[in-house]
PDB file of C-alpha atoms in Angstrom:
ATOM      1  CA  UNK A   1       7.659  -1.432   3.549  1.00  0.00           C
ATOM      2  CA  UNK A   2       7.737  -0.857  -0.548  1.00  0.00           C
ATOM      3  CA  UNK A   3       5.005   1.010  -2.364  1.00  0.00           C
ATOM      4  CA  UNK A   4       4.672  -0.875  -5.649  1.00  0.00           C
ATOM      5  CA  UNK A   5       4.363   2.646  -7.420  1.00  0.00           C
ATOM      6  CA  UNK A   6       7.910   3.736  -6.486  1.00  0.00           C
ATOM      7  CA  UNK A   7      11.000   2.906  -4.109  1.00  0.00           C
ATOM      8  CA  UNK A   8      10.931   2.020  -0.183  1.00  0.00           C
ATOM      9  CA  UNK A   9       8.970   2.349   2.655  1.00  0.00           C
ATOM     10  CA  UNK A  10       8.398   1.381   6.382  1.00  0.00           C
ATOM     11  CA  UNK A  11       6.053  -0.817   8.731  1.00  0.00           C
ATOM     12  CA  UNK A  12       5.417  -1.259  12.746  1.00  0.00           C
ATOM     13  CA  UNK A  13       2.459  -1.927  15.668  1.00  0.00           C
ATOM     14  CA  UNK A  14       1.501  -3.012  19.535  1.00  0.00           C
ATOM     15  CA  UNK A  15       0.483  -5.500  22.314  1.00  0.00           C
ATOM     16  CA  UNK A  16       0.592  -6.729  25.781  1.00  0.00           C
ATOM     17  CA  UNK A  17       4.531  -5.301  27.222  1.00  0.00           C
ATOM     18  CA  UNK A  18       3.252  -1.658  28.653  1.00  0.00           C
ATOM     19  CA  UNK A  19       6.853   1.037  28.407  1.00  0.00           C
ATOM     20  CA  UNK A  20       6.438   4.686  28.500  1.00  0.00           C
ATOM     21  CA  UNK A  21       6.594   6.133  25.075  1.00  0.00           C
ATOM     22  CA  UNK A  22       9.910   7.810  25.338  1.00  0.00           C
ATOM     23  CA  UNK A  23      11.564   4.998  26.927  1.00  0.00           C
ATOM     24  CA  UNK A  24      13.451   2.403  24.615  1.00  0.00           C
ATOM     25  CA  UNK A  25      12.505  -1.216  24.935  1.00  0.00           C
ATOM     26  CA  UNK A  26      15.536  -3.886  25.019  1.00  0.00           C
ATOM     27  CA  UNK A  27      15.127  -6.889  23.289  1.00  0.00           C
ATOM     28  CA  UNK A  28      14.762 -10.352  23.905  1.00  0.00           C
ATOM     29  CA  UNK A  29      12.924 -13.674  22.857  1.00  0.00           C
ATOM     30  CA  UNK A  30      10.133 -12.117  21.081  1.00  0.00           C
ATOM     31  CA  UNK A  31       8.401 -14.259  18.846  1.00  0.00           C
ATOM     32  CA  UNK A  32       9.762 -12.944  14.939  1.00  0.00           C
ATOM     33  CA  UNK A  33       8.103 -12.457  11.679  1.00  0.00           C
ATOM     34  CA  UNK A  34       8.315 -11.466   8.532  1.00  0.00           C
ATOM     35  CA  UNK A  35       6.265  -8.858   6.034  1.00  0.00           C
ATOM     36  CA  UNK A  36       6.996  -9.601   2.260  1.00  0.00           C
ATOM     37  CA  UNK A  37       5.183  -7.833  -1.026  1.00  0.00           C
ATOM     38  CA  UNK A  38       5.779  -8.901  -4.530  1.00  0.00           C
ATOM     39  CA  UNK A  39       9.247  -7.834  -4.293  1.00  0.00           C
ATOM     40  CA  UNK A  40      10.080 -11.279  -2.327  1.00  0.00           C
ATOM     41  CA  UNK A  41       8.289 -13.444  -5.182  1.00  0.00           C
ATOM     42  CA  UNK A  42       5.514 -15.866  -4.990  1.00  0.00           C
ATOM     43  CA  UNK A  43       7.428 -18.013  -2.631  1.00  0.00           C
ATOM     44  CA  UNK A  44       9.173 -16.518   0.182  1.00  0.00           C
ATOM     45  CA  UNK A  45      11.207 -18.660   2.809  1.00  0.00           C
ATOM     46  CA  UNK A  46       8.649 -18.788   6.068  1.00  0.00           C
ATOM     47  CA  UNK A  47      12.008 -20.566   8.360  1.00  0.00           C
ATOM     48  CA  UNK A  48      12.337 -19.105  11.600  1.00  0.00           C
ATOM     49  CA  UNK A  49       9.114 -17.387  11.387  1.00  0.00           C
ATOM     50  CA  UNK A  50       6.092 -17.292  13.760  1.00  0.00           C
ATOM     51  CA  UNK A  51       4.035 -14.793  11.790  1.00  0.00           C
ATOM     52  CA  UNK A  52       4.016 -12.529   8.530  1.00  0.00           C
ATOM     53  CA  UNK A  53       2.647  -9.733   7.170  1.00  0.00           C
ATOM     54  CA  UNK A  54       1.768  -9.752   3.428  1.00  0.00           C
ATOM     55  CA  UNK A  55       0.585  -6.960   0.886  1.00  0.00           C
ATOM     56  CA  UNK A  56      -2.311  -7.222  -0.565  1.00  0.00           C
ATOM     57  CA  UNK A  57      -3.226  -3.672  -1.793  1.00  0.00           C
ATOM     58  CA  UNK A  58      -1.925  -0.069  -2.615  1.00  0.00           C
ATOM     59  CA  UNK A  59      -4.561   2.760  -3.106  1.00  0.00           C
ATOM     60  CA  UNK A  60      -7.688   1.499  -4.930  1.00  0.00           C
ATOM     61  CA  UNK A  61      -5.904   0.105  -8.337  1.00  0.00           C
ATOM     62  CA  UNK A  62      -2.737  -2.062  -7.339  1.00  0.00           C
ATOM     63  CA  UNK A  63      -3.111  -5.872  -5.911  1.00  0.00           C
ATOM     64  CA  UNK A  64      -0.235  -7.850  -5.657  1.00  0.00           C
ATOM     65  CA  UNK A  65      -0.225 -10.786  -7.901  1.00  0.00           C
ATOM     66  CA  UNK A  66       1.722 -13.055  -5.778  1.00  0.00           C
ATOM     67  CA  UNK A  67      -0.645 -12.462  -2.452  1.00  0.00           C
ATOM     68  CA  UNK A  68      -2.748 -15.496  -2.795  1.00  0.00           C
ATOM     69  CA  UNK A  69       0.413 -17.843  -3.410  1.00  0.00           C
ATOM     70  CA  UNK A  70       2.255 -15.834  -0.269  1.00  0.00           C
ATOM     71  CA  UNK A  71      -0.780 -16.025   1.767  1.00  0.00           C
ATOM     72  CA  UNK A  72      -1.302 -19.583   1.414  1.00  0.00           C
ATOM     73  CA  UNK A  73       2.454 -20.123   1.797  1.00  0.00           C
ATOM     74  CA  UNK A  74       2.494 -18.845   5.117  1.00  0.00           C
ATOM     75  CA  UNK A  75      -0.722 -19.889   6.534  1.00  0.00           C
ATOM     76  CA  UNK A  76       0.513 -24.135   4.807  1.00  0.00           C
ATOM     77  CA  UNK A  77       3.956 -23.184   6.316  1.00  0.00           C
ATOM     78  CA  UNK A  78       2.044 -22.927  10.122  1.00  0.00           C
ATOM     79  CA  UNK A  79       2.571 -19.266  10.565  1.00  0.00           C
ATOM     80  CA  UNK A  80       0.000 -16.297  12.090  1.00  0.00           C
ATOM     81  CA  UNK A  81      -0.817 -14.444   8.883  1.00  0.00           C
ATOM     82  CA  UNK A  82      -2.231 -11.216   8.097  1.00  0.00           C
ATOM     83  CA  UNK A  83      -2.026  -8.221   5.043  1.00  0.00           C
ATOM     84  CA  UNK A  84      -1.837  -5.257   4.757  1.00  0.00           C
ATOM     85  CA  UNK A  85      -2.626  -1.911   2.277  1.00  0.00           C
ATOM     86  CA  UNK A  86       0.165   0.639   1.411  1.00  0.00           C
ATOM     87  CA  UNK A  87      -1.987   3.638   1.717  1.00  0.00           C
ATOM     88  CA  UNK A  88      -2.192   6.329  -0.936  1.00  0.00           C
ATOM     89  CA  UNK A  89      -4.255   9.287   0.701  1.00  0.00           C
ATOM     90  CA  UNK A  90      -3.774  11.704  -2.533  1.00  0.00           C
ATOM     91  CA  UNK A  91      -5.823   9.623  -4.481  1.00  0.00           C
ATOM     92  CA  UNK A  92      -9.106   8.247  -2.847  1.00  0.00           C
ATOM     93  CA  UNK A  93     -10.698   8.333   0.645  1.00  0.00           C
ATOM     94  CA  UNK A  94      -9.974   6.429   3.770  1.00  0.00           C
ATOM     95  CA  UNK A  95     -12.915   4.482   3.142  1.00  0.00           C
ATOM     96  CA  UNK A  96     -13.032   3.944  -0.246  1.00  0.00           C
ATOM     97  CA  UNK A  97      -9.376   2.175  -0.092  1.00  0.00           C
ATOM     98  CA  UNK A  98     -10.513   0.126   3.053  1.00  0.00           C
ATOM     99  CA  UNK A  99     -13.126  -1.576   1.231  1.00  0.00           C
ATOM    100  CA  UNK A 100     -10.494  -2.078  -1.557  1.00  0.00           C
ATOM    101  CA  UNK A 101      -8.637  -3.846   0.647  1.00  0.00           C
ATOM    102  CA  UNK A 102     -11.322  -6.305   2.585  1.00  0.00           C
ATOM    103  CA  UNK A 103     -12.472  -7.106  -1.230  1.00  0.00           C
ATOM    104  CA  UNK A 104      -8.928  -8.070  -1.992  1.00  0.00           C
ATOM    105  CA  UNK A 105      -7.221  -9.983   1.043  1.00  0.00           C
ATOM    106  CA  UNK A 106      -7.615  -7.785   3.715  1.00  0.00           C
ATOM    107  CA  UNK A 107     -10.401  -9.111   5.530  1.00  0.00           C
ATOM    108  CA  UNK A 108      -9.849 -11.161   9.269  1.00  0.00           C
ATOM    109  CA  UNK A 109     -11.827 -14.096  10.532  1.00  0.00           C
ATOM    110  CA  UNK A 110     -11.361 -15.619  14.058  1.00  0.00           C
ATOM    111  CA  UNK A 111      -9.560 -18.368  13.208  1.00  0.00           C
ATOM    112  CA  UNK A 112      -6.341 -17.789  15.450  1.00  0.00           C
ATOM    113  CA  UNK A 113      -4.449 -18.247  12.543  1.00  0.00           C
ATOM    114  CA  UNK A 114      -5.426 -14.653  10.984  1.00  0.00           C
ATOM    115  CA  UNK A 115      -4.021 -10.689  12.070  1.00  0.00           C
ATOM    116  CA  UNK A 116      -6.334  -8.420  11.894  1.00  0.00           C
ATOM    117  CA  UNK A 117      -5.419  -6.159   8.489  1.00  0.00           C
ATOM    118  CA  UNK A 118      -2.419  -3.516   9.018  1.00  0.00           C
ATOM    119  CA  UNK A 119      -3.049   0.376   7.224  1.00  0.00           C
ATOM    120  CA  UNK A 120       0.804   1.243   5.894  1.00  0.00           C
ATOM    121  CA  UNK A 121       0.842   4.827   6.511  1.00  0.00           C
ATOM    122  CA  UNK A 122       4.360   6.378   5.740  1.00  0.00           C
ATOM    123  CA  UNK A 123       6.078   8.972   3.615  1.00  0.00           C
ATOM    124  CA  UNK A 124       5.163   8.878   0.166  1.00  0.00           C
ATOM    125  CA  UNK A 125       6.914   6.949  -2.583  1.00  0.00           C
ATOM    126  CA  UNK A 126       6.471   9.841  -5.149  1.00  0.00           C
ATOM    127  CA  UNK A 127       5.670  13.218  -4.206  1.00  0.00           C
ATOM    128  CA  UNK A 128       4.894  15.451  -1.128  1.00  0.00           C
ATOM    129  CA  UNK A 129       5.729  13.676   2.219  1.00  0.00           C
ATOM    130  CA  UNK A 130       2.342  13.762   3.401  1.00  0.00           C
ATOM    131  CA  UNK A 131       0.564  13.824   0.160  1.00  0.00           C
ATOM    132  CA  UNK A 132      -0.353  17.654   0.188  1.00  0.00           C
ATOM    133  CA  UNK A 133      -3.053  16.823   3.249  1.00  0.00           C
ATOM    134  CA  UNK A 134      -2.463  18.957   6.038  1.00  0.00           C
ATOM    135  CA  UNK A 135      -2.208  17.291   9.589  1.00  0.00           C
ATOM    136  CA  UNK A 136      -5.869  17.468  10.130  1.00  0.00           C
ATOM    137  CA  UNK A 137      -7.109  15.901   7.252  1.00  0.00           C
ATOM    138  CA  UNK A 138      -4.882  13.307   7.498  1.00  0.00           C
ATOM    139  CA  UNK A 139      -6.269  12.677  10.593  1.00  0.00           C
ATOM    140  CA  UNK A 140      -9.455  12.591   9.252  1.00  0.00           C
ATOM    141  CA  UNK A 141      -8.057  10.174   6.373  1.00  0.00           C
ATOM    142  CA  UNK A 142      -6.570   7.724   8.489  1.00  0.00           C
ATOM    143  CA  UNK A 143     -10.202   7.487  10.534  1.00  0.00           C
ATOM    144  CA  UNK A 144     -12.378   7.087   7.541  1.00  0.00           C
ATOM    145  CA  UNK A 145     -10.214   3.561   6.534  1.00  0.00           C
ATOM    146  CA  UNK A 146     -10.052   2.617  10.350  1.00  0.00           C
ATOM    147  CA  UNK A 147     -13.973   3.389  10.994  1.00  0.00           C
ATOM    148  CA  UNK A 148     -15.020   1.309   7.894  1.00  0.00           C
ATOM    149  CA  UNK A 149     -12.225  -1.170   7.963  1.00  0.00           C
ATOM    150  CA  UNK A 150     -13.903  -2.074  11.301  1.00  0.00           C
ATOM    151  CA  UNK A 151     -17.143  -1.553   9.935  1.00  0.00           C
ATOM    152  CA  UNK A 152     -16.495  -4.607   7.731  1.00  0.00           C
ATOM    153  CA  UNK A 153     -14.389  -6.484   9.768  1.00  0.00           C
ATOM    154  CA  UNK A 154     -15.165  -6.144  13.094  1.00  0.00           C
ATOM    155  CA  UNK A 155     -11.441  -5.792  14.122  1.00  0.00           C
ATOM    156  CA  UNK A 156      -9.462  -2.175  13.937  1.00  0.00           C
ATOM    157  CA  UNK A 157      -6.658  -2.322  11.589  1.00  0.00           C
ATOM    158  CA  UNK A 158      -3.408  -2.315  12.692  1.00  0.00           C
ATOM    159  CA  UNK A 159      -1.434   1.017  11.944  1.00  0.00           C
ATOM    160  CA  UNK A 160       2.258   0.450  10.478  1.00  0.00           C
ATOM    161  CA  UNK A 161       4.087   3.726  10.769  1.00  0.00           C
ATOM    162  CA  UNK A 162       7.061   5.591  12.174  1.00  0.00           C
ATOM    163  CA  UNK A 163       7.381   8.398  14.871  1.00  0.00           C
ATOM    164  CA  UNK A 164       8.639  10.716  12.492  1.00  0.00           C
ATOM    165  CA  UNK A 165       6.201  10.643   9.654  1.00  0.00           C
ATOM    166  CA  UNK A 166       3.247  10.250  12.198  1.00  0.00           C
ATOM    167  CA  UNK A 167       4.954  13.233  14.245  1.00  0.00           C
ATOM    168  CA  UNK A 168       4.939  15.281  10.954  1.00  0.00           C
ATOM    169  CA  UNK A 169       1.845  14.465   9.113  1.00  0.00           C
ATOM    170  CA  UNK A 170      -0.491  13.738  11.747  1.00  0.00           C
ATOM    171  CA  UNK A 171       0.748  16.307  14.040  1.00  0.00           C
ATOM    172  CA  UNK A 172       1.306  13.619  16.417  1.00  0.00           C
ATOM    173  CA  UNK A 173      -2.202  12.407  16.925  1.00  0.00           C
ATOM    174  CA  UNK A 174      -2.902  10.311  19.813  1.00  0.00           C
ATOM    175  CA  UNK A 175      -6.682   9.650  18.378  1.00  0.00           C
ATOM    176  CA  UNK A 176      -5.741   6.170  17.391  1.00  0.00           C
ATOM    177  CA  UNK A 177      -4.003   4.630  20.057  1.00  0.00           C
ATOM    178  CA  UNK A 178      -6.830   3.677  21.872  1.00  0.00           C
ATOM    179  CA  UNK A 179      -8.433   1.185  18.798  1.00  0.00           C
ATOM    180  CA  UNK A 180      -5.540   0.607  16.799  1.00  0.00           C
ATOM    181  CA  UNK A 181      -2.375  -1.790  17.435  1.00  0.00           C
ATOM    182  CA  UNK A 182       0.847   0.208  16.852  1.00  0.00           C
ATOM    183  CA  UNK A 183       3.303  -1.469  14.239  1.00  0.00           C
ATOM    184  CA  UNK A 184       6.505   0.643  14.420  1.00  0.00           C
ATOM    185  CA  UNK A 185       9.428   0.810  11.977  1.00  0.00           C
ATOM    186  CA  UNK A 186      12.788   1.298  13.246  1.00  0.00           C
ATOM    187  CA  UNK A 187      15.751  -0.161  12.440  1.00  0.00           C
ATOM    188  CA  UNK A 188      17.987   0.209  15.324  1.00  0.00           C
ATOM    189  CA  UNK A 189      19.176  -1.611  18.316  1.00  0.00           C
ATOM    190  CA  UNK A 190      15.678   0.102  20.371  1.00  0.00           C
ATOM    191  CA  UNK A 191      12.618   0.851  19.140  1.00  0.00           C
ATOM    192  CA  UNK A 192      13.078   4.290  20.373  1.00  0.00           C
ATOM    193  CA  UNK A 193      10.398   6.935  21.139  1.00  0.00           C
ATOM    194  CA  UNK A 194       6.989   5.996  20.394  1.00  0.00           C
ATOM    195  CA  UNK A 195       3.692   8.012  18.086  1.00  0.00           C
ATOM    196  CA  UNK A 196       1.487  10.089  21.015  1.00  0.00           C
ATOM    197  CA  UNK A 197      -1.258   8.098  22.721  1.00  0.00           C
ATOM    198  CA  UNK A 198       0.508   4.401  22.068  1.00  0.00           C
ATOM    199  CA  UNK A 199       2.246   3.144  25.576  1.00  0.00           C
ATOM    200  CA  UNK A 200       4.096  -0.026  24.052  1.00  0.00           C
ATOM    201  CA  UNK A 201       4.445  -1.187  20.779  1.00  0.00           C
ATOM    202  CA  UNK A 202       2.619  -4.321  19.154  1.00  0.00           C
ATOM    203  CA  UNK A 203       4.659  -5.334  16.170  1.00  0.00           C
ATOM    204  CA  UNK A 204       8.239  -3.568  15.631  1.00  0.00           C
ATOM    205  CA  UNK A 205      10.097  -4.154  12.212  1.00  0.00           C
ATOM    206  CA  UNK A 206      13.337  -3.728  13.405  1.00  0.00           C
ATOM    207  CA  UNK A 207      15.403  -4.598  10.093  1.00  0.00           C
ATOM    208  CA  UNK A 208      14.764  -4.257   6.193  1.00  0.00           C
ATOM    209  CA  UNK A 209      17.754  -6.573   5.011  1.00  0.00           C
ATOM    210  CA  UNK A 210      17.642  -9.182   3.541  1.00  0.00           C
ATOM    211  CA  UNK A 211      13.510  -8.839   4.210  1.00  0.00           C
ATOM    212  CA  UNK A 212      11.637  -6.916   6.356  1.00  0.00           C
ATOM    213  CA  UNK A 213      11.557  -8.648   9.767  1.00  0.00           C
ATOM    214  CA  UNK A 214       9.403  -7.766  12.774  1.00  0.00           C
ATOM    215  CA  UNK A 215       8.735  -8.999  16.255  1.00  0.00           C
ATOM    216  CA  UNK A 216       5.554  -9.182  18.455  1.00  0.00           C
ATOM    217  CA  UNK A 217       5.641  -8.239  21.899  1.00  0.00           C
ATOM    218  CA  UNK A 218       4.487 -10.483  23.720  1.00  0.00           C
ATOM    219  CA  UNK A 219       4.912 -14.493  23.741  1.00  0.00           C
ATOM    220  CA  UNK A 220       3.622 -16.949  21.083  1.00  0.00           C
ATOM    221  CA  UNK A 221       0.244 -17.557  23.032  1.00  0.00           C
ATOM    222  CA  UNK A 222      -0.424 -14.024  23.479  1.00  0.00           C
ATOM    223  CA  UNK A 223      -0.354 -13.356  19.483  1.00  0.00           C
ATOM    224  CA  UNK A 224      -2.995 -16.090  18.891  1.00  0.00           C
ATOM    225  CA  UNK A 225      -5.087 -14.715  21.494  1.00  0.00           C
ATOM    226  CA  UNK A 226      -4.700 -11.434  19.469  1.00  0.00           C
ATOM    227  CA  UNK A 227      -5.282 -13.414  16.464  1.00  0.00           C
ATOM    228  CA  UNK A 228      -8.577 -14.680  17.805  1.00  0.00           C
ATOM    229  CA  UNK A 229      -9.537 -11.189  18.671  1.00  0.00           C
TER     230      UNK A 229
END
């Protein structure tokens, strides 16, 4: 994914297909989506798509200004729909930039048509890797959003990441795996070895040309049931 503050990024999560962590996972007809920020415009093509991902927030002073025209867009173009917040854990706590992000988009009603609200946690657009926190209190970080994202929401957010930042900033934590949907970024052929604690994947985003594009794993009846909650 992009941070609005700086250059690029990355995105990915989890569902109902169980593989060992280590082992790679071939693909096939997963239902595919899209994530988009204000770098695809107010008006991104939905075709093809069964669900998207849209930005809403970065931090606790950045919303994008073409969310409610994207988020509309998708949800009027029949898609799954859900947002997420490009997380800045330098400048505010976990739970201060959740509640930015349920005022501003990131909420989730069970509607089947809504995901619940995905936490962009990756390497940092414009400094330190993992923001000067050491592994523990990112740990710490990434539980104050999740603890009152669900506080608000009554889901757990979805955590976009890849195995090598999470290896290196979080030491590897397996504390969320149990709550949180994994949404992994990888841009290969295989999504490759998997964060500690998370058996499959949810959501992979597999490519980031010409868009970011993801699949679900699982069918297109098992993401509304995860849509419903």
């Amino acid at each position: 994914m992009k941070s609005t503050i700086s250059a690029t990024a990355l995105l990915s999560l989890a569902c109902f297909v169980s593989a060992a962590p280590s082992r790679e996972v071939e693909k096939r007809a997963y239902p595919t989506g899209i994530d988009v920020s204000s770098y695809q415009g107010a008006s991104p093509s939905w075709s093809g798509s069964s669900f998207a991902y849209i930005k809403a927030t970065e931090g606790t002073t950045y919303t994008n200004p073409d969310f409610a025209s994207q988020y509309n867009g998708a949800y009027n173009a029949g898609l799954i729909r859900g947002s997420y917040h490009f997380a800045h854990p330098d400048s505010s706590t976990g739970a201060a930039q959740a509640s930015y992000f349920v005022k501003n988009g990131g909420g989730w009603s069970a509607d089947g048509k809504t995901l619940p609200g995905a936490l962009d946690i990756e390497y940092n657009p414009s400094g330190a890797e993992c923001y000067g926190l050491t592994a523990a209190a990112m740990v710490s970080w990434i539980q104050s959003f999740s603890s009152e994202y669900n506080s608000l929401t009554g889901r757990y957010p979805v955590i976009y990441t890849t195995t090598d930042w999470w290896t290196t900033c979080t030491g590897n934590s397996a504390a969320f795996a149990s709550n949180s949907p994994l949404w992994i970024a990888r841009y290969s052929s295989s999504v490759g070895t998997l964060p500690a604690g998370w058996s499959y994947w949810s959501f992979w985003q597999y490519a980031d040309s010409p868009v970011d594009e993801d699949y679900w794993n699982g069918t297109a009846a098992s993401l509304k049931t995860f849509a419903l909650g």
